[in-house]
Every structure is written in structure tokens, then in C-alpha cells.
PDB file of C-alpha atoms in Angstrom:
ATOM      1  CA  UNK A   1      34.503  18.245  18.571  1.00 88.00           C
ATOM      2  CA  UNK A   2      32.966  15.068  19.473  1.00 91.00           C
ATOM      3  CA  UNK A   3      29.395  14.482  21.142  1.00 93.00           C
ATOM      4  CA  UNK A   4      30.926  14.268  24.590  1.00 91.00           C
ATOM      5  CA  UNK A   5      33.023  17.423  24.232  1.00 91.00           C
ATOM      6  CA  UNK A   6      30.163  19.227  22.811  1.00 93.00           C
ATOM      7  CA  UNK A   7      27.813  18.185  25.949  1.00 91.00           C
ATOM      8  CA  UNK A   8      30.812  18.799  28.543  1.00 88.00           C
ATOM      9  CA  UNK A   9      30.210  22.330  27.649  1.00 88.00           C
ATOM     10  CA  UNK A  10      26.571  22.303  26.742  1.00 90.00           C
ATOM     11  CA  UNK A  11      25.623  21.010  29.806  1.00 82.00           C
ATOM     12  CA  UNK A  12      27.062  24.077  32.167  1.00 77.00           C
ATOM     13  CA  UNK A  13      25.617  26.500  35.168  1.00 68.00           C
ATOM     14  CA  UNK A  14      27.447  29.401  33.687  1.00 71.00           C
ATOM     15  CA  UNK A  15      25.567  32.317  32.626  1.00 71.00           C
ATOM     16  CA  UNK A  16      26.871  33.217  28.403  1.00 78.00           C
ATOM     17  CA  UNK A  17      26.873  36.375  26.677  1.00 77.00           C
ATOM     18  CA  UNK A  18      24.086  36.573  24.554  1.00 83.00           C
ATOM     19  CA  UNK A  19      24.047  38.688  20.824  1.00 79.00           C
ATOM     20  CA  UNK A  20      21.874  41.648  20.935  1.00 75.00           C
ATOM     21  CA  UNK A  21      18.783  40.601  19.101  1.00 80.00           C
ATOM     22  CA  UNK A  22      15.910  42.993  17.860  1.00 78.00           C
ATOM     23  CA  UNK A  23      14.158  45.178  20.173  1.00 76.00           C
ATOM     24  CA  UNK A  24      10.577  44.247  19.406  1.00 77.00           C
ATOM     25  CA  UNK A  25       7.705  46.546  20.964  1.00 77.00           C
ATOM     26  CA  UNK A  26       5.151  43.881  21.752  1.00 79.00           C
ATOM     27  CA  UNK A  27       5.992  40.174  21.983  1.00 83.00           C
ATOM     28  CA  UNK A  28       6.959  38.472  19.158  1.00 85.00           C
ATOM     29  CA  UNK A  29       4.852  35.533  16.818  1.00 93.00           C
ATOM     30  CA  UNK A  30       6.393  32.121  18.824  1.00 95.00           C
ATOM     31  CA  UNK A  31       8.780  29.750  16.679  1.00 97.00           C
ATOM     32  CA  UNK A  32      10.909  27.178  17.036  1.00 98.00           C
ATOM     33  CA  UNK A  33      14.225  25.652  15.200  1.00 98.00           C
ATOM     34  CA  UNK A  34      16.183  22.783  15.174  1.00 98.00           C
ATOM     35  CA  UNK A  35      19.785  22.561  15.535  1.00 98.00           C
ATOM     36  CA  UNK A  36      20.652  19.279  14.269  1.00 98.00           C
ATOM     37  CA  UNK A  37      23.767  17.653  15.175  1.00 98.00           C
ATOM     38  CA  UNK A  38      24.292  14.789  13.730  1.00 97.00           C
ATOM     39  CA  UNK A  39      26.904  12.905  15.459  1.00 93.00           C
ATOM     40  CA  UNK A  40      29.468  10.766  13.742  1.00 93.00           C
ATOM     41  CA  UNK A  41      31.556   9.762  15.920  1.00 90.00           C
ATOM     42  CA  UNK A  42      34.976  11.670  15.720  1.00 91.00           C
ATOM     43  CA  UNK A  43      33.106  14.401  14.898  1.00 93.00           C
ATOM     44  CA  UNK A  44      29.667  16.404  14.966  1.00 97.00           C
ATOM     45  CA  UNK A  45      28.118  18.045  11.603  1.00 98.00           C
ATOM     46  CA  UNK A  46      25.235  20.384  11.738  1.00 98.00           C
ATOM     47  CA  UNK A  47      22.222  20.137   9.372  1.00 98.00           C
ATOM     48  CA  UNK A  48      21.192  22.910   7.385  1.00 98.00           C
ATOM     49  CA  UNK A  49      18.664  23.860   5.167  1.00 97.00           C
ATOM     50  CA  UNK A  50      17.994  26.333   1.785  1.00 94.00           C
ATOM     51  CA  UNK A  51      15.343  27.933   1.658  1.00 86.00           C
ATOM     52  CA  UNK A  52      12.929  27.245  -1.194  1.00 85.00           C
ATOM     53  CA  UNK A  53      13.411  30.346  -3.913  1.00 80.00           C
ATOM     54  CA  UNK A  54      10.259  31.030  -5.003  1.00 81.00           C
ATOM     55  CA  UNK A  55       9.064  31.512  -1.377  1.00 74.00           C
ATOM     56  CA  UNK A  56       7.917  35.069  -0.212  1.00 75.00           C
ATOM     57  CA  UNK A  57       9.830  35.673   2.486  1.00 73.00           C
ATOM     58  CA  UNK A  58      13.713  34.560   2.813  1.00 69.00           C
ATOM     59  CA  UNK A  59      13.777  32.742  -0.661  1.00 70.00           C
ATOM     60  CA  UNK A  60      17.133  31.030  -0.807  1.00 76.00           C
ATOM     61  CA  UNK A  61      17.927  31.866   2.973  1.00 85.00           C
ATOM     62  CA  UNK A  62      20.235  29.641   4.432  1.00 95.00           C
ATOM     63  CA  UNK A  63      18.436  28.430   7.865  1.00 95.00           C
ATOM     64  CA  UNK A  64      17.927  25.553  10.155  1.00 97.00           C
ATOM     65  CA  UNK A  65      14.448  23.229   9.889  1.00 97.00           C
ATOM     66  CA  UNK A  66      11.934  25.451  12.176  1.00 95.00           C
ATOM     67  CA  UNK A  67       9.026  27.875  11.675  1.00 93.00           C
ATOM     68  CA  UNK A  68       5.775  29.300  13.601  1.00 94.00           C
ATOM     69  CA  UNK A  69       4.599  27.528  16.532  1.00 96.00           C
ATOM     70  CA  UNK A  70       1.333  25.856  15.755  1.00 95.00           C
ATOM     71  CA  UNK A  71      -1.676  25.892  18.087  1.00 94.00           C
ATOM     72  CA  UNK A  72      -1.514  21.847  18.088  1.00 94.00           C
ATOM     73  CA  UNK A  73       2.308  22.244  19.374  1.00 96.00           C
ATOM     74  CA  UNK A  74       2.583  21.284  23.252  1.00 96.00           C
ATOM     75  CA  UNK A  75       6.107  23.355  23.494  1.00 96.00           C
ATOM     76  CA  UNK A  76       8.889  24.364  21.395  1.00 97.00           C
ATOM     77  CA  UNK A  77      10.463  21.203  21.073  1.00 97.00           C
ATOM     78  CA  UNK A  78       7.566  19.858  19.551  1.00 97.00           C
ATOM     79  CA  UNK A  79       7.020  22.497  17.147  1.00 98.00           C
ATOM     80  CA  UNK A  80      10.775  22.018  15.936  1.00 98.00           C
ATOM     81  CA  UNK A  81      10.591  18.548  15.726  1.00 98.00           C
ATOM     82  CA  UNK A  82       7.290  19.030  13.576  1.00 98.00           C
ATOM     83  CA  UNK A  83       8.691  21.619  11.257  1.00 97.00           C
ATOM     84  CA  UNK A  84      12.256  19.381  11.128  1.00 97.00           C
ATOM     85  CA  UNK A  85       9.713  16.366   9.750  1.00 97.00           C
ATOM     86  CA  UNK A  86       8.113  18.509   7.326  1.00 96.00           C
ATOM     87  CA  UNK A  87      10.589  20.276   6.182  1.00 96.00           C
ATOM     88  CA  UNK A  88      13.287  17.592   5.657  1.00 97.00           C
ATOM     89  CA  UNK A  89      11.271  14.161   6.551  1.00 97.00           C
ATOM     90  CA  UNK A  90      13.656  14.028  10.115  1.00 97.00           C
ATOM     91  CA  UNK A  91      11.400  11.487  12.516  1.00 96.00           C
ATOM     92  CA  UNK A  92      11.342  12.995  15.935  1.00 96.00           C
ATOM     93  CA  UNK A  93      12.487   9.225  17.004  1.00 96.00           C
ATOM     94  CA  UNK A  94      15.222  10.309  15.128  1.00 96.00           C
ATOM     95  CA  UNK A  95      16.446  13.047  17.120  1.00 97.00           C
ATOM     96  CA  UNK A  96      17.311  13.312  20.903  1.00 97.00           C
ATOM     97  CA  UNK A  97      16.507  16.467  22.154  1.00 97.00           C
ATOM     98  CA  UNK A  98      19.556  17.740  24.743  1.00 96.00           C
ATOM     99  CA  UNK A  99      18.192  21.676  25.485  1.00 95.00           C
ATOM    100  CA  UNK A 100      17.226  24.999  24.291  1.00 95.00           C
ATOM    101  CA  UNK A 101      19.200  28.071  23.614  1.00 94.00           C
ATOM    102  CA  UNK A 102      17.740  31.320  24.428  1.00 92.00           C
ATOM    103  CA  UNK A 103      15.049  33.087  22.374  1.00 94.00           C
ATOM    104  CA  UNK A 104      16.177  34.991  19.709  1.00 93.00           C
ATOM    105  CA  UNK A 105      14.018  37.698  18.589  1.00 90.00           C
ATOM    106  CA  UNK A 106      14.179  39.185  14.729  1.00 89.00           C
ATOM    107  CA  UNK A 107      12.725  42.052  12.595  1.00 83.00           C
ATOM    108  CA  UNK A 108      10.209  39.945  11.288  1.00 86.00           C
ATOM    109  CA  UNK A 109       8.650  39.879  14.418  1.00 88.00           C
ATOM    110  CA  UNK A 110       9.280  36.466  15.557  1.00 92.00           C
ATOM    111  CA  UNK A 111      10.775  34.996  18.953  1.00 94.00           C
ATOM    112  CA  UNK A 112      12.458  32.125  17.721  1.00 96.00           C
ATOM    113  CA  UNK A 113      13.611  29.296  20.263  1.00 97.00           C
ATOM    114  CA  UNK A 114      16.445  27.269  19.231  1.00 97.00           C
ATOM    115  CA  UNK A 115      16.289  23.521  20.399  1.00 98.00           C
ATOM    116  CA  UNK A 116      19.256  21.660  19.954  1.00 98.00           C
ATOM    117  CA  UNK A 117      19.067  17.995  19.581  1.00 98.00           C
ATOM    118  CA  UNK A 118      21.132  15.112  18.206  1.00 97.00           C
ATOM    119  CA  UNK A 119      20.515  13.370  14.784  1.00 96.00           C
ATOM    120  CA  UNK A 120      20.857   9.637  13.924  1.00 92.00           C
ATOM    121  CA  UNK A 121      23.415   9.406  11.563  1.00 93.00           C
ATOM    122  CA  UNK A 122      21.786   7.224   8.996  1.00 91.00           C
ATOM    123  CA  UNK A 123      19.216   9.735   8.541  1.00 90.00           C
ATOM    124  CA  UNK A 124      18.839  10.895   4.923  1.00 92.00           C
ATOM    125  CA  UNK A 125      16.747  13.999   4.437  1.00 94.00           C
ATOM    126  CA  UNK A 126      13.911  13.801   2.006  1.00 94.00           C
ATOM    127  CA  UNK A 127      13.225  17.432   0.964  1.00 93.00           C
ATOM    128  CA  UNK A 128       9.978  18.750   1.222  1.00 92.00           C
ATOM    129  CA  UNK A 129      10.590  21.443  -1.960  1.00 92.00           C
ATOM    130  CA  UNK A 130       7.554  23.639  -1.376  1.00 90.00           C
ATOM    131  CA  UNK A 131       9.922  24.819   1.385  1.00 90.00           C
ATOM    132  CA  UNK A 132      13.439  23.877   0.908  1.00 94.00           C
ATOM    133  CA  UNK A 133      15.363  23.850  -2.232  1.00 94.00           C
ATOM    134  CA  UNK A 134      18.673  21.682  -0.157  1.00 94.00           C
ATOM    135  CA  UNK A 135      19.816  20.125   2.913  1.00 96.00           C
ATOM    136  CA  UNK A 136      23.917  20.209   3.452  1.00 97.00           C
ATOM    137  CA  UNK A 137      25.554  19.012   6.409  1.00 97.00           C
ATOM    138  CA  UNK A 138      28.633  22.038   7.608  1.00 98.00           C
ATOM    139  CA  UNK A 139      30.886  20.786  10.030  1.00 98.00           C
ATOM    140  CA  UNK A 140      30.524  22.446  13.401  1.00 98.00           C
ATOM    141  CA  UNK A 141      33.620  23.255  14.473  1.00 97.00           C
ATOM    142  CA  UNK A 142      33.760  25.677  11.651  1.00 98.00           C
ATOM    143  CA  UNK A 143      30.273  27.613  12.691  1.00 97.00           C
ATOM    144  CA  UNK A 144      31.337  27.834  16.288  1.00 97.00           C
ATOM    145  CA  UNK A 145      34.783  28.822  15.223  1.00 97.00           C
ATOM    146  CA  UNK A 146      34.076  33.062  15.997  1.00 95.00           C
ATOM    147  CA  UNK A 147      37.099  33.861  13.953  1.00 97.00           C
ATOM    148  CA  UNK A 148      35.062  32.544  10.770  1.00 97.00           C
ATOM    149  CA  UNK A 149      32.023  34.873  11.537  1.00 96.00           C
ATOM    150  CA  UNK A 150      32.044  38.148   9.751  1.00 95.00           C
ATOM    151  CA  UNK A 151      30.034  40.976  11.428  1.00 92.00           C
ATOM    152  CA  UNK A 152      28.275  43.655   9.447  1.00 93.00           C
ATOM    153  CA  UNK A 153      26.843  47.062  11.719  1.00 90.00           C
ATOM    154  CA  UNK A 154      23.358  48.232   9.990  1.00 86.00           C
ATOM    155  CA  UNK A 155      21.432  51.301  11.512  1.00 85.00           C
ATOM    156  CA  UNK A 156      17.534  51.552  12.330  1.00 79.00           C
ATOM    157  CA  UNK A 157      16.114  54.762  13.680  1.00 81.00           C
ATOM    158  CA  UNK A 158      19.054  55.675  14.961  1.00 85.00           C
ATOM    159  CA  UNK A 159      20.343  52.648  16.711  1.00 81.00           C
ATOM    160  CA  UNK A 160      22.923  50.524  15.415  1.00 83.00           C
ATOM    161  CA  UNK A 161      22.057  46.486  14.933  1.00 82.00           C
ATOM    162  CA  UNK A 162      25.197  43.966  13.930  1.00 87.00           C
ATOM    163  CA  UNK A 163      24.212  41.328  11.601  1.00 90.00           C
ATOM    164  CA  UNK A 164      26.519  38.277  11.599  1.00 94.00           C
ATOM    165  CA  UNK A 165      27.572  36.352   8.373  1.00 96.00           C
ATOM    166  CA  UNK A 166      29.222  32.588   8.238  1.00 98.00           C
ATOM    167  CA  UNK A 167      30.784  32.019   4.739  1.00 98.00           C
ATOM    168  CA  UNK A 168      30.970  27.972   4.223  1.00 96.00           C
ATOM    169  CA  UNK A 169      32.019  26.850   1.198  1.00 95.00           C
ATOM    170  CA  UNK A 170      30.152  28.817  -1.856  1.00 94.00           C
ATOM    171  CA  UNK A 171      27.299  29.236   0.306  1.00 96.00           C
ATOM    172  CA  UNK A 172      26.598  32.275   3.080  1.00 96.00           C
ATOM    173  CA  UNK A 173      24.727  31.575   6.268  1.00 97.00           C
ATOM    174  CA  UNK A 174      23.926  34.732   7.784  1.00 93.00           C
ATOM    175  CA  UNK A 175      21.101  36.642   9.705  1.00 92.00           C
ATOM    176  CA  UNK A 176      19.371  35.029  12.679  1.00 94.00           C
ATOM    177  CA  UNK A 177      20.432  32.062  11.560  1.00 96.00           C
ATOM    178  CA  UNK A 178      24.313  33.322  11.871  1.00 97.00           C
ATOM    179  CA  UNK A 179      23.314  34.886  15.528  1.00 95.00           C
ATOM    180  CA  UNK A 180      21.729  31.818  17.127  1.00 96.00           C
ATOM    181  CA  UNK A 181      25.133  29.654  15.693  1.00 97.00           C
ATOM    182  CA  UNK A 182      27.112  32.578  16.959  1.00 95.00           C
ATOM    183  CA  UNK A 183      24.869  32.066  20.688  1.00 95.00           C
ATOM    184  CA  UNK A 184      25.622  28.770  20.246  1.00 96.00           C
ATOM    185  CA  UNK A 185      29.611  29.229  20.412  1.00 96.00           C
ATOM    186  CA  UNK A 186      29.039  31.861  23.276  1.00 94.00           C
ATOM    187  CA  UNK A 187      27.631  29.102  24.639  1.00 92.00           C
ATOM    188  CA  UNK A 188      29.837  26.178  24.089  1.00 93.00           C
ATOM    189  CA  UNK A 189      33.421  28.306  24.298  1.00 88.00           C
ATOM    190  CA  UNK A 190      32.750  31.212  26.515  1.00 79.00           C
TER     191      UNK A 190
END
């Protein structure tokens, strides 16, 4: 898929299915991620990130640059253009931003909104490791490719909750990170 192809069917009025996401009783904590796409020419890669493993929550998590909304944070876009810099030294003049996916909410308690946005190519991360352990690039056509998503059916209080896995390579991206790339192809091939 090639940046044009992808915003031919970014770039639509139709209305996509969504995956279920967590119930939560109050509104959830605000963040924001970024789903880079770095764009090289033929074809589109998307940037993701390892999670540091000595952090408390999610250690070794595979997950895109993003985290809480910060009170100096004008919108979600800047907060995942902020987090993207910290996390993997990505300059916001660096990215073009091209839309948001819906919220996703998660059992943590956040409301996560996905941003999607293009990356120069000649960007090379610098890793901030006090959060991230790696950066890898996974080519997208495999993460929006729904017949390479596995789907695993976990029960809370009595309801039932799918949680979505994307094997790549010797690495597993799964959880909300899996749902919002799963969105994403809802999105992009209805």
C-alpha cells in the first residue's frame, strides 16, 4: 500500500465498524498515540515501540509512541506528537498529521485517541530507554491484513471482552495496541 492508496481510503465519509472497547463507568484519564507511517515510497511501514521492562505497568508491551495528555497539551495531536519526541526523539516537523481514529477506551482506565500522521523517512529514532527498550518498523500491510490478527474472548463480571493479538516476526503486538491497528483496517478496508 502506498501513501496515496492509504489516504484514498483514509480520507472517506463512510461510517466503519468500530471494536468493542472497555465499558468504563466514568470517563476515562485522556491520552493520545501516534501512528507513524513512515512512507517510503512503494510502500508504507508503521513505527512501533517496546516498552521499557523494568517499567510498572506494560513492561515489554509492544505499543505505539503516546501516553497521558498533559495539562500543557492544546489537543491530542499535540500530546502525541510530544510523547512521539520523548519517547523516540520524532520532531513534530517531522511528522504530518493526516487525522484521528476514534477513542479507544481500556481497562486501565484511559481514553486513548489515536492520531495518525506521516513520518519523514530519514528519521532515525533515538530511544529514550527510561521508556522504551526498541523501536522496529512492521510493514503495514501485514497489521491491516485481518486474516493475520488472532482474537482471544476473556470474561469480566459476566460479560465477554475479545482481545486481539498481531504476531510479527518473534515479537507479539497485542491489546489496545492490536484493537486500534485492527480500527485502523476497519477503517482503511471496510
Amino acid at each position: 500500500m502506498t501513501k496515496s492508496e492509504f489516504l484514498s481510503q483514509f480520507h472517506h465519509l463512510r461510517v466503519t465498524y468500530s471494536e468493542p472497547d472497555f465499558p468504563l463507568k466514568k470517563t476515562g484519564r485522556p491520552a493520545a498515540v501516534l501512528i507513524p507511517l513512515i512512507d517510503y515510497g512503494n510502500s508504507l511501514q508503521l513505527l512501533l515501540t517496546e516498552r521499557a521492562h523494568h517499567l510498572k505497568h506494560h513492561p515489554g508491551q509492544i505499543s505505539f509512541p503516546g501516553g497521558a495528555v498533559d495539562e500543557t497539551d492544546n489537543s491530542f495531536f499535540a500530546a502525541a506528537l510530544r510523547e512521539a519526541e520523548e519517547e523516540v526523539g520524532l520532531p513534530s516537523t517531522h511528522v504530518d498529521v493526516i487525522g484521528m481514529l476514534p477513542k479507544y477506551r481500556t481497562i486501565s482506565g484511559y481514553e486513548i485517541a489515536p492520531v495518525v500522521g506521516f513520518v519523514d523517512p530519514d528519521f532515525t529514532p533515538v530511544i529514550d530507554k527510561n521508556e522504551v527498550e526498541s523501536a522496529f518498523e512492521v510493514p503495514l500491510a501485514h497489521v491491516l491484513d485481518r486474516k493475520n490478527h488472532l482474537v482471544h474472548n476473556t470474561h469480566r463480571n459476566n460479560k465477554t471482552f475479545p482481545i486481539y493479538f498481531i504476531p510479527w516476526q518473534h515479537r507479539m503486538i497485542w491489546g489496545a495496541t492490536a484493537a486500534m491497528l485492527r480500527n485502523l483496517s476497519h477503517h482503511i478496508h471496510p
